[in-house]
C-alpha positions as CSV (number, residue, x, y, z in Angstrom):
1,X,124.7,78.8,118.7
2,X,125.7,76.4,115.8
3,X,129.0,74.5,115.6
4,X,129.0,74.1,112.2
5,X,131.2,75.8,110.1
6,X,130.3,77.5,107.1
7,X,130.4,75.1,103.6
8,X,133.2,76.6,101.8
9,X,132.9,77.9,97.8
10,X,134.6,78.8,95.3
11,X,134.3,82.9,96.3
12,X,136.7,81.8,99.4
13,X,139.5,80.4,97.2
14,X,139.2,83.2,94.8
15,X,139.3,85.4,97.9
16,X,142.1,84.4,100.0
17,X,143.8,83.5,96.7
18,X,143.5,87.8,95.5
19,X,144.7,88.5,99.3
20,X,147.8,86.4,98.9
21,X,149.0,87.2,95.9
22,X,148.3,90.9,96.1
23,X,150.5,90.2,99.4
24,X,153.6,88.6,97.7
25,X,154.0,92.6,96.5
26,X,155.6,95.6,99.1
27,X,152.9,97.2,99.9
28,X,154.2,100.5,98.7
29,X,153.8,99.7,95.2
30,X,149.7,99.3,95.8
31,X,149.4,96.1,93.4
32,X,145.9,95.1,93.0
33,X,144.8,91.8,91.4
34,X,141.3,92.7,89.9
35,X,138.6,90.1,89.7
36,X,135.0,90.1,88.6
37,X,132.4,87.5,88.5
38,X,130.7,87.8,84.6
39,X,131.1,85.6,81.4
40,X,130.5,82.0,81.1
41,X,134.8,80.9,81.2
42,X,137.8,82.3,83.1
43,X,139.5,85.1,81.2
44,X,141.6,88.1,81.4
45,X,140.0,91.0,79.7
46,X,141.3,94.5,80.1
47,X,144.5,95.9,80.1
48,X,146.4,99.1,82.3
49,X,143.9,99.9,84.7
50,X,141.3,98.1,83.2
51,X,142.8,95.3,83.3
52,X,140.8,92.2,85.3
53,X,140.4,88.8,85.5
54,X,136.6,87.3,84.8
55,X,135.5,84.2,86.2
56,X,131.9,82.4,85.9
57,X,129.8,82.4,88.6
58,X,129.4,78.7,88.5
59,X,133.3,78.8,89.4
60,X,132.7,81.1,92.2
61,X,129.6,79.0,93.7
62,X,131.7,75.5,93.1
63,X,131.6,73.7,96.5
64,X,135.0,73.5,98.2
65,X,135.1,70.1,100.0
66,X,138.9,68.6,99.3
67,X,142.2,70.3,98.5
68,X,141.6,68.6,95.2
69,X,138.7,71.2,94.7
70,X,141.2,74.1,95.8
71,X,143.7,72.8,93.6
72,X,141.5,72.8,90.3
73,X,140.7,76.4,91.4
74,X,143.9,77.4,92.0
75,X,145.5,76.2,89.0
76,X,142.6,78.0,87.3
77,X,143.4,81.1,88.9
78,X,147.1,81.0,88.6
79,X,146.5,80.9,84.6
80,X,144.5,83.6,84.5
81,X,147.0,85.6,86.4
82,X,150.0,84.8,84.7
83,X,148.3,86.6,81.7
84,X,147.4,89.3,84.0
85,X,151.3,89.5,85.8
86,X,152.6,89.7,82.5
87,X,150.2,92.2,80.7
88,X,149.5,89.9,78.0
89,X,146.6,92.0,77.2
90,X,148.7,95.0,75.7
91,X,150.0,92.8,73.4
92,X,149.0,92.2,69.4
93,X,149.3,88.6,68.2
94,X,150.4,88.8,65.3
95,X,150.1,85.0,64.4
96,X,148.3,82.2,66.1
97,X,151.8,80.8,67.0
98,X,152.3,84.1,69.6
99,X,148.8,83.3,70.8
100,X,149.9,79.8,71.5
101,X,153.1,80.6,72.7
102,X,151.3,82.6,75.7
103,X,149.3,80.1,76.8
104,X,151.7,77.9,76.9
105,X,153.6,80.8,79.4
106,X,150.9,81.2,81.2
107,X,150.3,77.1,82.0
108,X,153.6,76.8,83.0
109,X,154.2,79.9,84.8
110,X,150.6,80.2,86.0
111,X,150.6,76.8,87.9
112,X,153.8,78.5,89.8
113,X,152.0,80.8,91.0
114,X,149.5,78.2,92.3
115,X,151.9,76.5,94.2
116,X,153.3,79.4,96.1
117,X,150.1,80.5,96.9
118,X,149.3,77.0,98.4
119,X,152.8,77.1,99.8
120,X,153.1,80.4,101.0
121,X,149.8,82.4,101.2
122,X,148.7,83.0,104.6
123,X,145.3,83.3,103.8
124,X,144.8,80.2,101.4
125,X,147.0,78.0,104.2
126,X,144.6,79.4,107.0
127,X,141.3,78.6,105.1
128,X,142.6,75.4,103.4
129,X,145.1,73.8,105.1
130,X,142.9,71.5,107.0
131,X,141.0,70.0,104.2
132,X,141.6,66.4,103.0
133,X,144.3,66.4,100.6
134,X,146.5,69.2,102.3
135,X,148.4,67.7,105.1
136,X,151.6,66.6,103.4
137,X,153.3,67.0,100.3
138,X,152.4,63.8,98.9
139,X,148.7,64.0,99.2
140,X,148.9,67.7,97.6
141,X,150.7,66.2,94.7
142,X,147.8,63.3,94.2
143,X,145.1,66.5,94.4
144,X,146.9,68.1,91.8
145,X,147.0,65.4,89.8
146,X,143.6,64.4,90.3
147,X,142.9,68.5,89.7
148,X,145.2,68.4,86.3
149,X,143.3,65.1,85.2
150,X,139.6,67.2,85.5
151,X,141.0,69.8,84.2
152,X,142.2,68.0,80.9
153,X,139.0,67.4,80.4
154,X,137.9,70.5,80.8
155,X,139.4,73.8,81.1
156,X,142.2,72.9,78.7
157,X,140.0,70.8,76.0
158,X,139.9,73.5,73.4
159,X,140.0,72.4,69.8
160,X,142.0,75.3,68.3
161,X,145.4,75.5,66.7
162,X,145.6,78.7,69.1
163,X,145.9,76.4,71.9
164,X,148.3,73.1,72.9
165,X,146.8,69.8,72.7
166,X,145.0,69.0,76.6
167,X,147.9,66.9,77.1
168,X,151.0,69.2,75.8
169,X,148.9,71.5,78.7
170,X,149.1,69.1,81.6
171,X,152.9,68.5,80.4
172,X,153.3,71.8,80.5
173,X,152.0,72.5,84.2
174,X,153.5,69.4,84.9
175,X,156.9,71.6,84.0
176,X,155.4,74.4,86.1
177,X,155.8,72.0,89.4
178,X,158.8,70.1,88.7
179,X,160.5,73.6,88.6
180,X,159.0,75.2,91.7
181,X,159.7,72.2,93.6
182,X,163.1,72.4,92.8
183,X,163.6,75.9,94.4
184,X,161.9,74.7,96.7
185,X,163.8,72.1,98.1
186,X,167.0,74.3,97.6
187,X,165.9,76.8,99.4
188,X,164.4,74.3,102.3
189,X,167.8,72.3,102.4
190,X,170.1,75.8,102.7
191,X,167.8,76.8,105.3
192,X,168.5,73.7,107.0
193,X,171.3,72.7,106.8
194,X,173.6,75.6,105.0
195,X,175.3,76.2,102.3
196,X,176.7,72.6,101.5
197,X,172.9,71.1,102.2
198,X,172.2,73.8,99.4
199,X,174.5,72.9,96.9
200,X,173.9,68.6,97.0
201,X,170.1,69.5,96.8
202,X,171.0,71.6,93.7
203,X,173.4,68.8,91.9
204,X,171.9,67.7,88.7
205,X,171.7,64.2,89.6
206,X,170.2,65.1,92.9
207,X,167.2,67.4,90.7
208,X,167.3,64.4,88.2
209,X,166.3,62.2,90.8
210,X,163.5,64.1,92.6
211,X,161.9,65.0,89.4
212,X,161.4,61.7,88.2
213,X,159.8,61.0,91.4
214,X,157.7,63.5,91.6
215,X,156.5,62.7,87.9
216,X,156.4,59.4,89.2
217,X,153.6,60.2,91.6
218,X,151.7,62.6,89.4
219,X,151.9,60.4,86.6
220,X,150.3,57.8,89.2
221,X,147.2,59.1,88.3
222,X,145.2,57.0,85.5
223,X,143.7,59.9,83.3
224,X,147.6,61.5,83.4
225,X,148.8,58.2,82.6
226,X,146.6,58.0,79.7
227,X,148.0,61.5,78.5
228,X,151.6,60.6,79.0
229,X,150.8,57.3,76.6
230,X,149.5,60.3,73.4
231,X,153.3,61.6,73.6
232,X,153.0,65.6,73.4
233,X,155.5,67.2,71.1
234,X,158.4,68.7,71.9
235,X,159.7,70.0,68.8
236,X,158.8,73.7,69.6
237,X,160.0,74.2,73.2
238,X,162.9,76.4,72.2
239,X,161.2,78.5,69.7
240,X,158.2,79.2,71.7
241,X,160.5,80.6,74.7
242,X,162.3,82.8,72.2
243,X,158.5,84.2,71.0
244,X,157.7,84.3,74.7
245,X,160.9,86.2,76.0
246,X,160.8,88.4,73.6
247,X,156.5,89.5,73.8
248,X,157.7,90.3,77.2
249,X,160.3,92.4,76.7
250,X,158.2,94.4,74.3
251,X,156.1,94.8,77.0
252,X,158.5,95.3,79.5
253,X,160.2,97.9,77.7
254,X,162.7,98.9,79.6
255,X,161.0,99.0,83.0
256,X,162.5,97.5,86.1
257,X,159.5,95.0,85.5
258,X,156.4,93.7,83.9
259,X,155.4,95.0,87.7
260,X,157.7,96.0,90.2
261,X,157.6,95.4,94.2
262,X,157.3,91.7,94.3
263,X,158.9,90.6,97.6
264,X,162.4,88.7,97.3
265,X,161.5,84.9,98.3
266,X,158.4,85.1,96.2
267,X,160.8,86.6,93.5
268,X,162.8,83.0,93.8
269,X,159.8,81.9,91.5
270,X,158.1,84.4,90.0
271,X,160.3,87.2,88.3
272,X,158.9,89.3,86.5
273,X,161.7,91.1,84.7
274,X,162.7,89.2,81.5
275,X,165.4,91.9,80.4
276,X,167.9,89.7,79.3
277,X,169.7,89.9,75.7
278,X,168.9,87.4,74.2
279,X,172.3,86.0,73.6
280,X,172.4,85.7,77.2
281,X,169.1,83.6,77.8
282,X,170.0,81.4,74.5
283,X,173.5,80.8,76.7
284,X,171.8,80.0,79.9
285,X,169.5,77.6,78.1
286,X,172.1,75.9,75.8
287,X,174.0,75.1,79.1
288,X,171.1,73.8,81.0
289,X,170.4,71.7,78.1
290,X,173.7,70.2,78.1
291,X,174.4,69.6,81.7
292,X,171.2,67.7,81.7
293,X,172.2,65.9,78.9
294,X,175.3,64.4,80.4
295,X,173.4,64.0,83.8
296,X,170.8,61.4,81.8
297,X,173.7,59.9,80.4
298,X,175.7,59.6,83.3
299,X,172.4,57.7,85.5
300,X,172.0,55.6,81.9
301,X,168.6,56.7,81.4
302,X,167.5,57.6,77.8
303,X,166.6,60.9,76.5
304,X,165.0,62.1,72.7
């Protein structure tokens, strides 16, 4: 008998990735991620219960030998399934800049979905954990880094007005992390050490602080460097999050959410009901904006 382990592909990341996120649901609520191998480039085709995501088979067959590789799949796979989560499909654009605008969703809240998988899926953790790259968060921040960096030349280098620039896309993801991680830590320093561990690790100077070191070490990376140097915009944050809240209400309409029965700690990070006036989210957002305004000013560091 043969000690040696099977090589692992892409088909095992796609698989324990479908197992895991299908899992984040109560199972009485019978939510099924649907994937098919067809077509030459990831997509979501479909929508209600046709609704599916399509991936190449070259993805599938791509040889699995670092974290770094699981990364790049993963962040592949989390796109692809934000526009599937949110039912982007049902959806008319009715310019390119509501095209655009879901992308951009689906970067940013796509890559969350990455990182709870490789945080929290019990399959993906079992099947990858072991692999060079995964023991720590530091070396799982360098693979996605290294994983963004292919990927800008790559997945997200599309020349279309449809779609952000490659580096307004690995800013964006970049986004994606910096605001899973800080969940993360708040809900890892509560669990530690209670409710007064909770609140420092949620102070804006605290969140401040860890970001820029977390950009620090992404940013480590010479091809993300290089991307940082091209300044991506950011003139049209706000007005793209007003297109995207309100696509998904239209969607939503009026439903508990987009889909219901997603568990309560995977919930921390991946809502899915955006039924909020919009009064309300514009309120929410202004006084983010500010407090991190006067947190920037208060550590002296310079902001546009």
């Amino acid at each position: 008998m043969s000690n040696i382990e099977p090589a692992l592909t892409g088909q095992d990341v796609v698989e324990a990735f479908k197992s895991d996120v299908e899992n984040f649901f109560e199972a009485r609520h019978g939510f099924e991620l649907r994937i098919e191998t067809a077509g030459d480039d990831p997509t979501c085709r479909g929508s209600g219960p046709t609704a599916r995501i399509q991936l190449p088979e070259t993805m599938m067959g791509h040889s699995v030998e670092s974290f770094t590789d699981v990364a790049l799949l993963l962040l592949v796979l989390g796109h692809e399934t934000a526009h599937y989560l949110h039912r982007h499909n049902e959806h008319y654009d009715e310019s390119a800049l509501e095209y655009r605008a879901l992308e951009v969703w689906a970067d940013y809240f796509g890559t969350k979905v990455a990182m709870v998988v490789m945080t929290l899926g019990e399959k993906t953790l079992r099947c990858f954990g072991n692999l060079s790259g995964a023991t720590n968060t530091g070396s799982r921040l360098d693979a996605l880094a290294s994983a963004l960096a292919n990927l800008s030349g790559s997945y997200f280098n599309i020349t279309s007005p449809k779609y952000p620039s490659a580096s307004e896309r690995v800013s964006t993801c970049i986004r994606g992390m910096l605001s899973f991680f800080e969940v993360q830590f708040g809900l890892q320093a509560g669990a530690e050490g209670g409710e007064a561990a909770y609140r420092k690790a949620m102070q804006p100077r605290t969140i401040v602080e860890r970001a820029l070191k977390l950009q620090m070490r992404l940013y480590g990376n010479s091809t993300l460097g290089s991307l940082a140097d091209t300044s991506p915009r950011q003139d049209c944050e706000y007005s793209e999050l007003k297109i995207i809240a309100a696509i998904h209400r239209k969607i939503q309409n009026g439903q508990p959410a987009l889909f219901e029965g997603l568990k309560p700690l995977q919930s921390q990070w991946l809502s899915l009901n955006y039924d909020l006036p919009d009064e309300l989210q514009a309120a929410i957002a202004k006084k983010r904006r500010e407090l991190l305004k006067k947190t920037l000013e208060d550590m002296d560091i310079s902001h546009g």
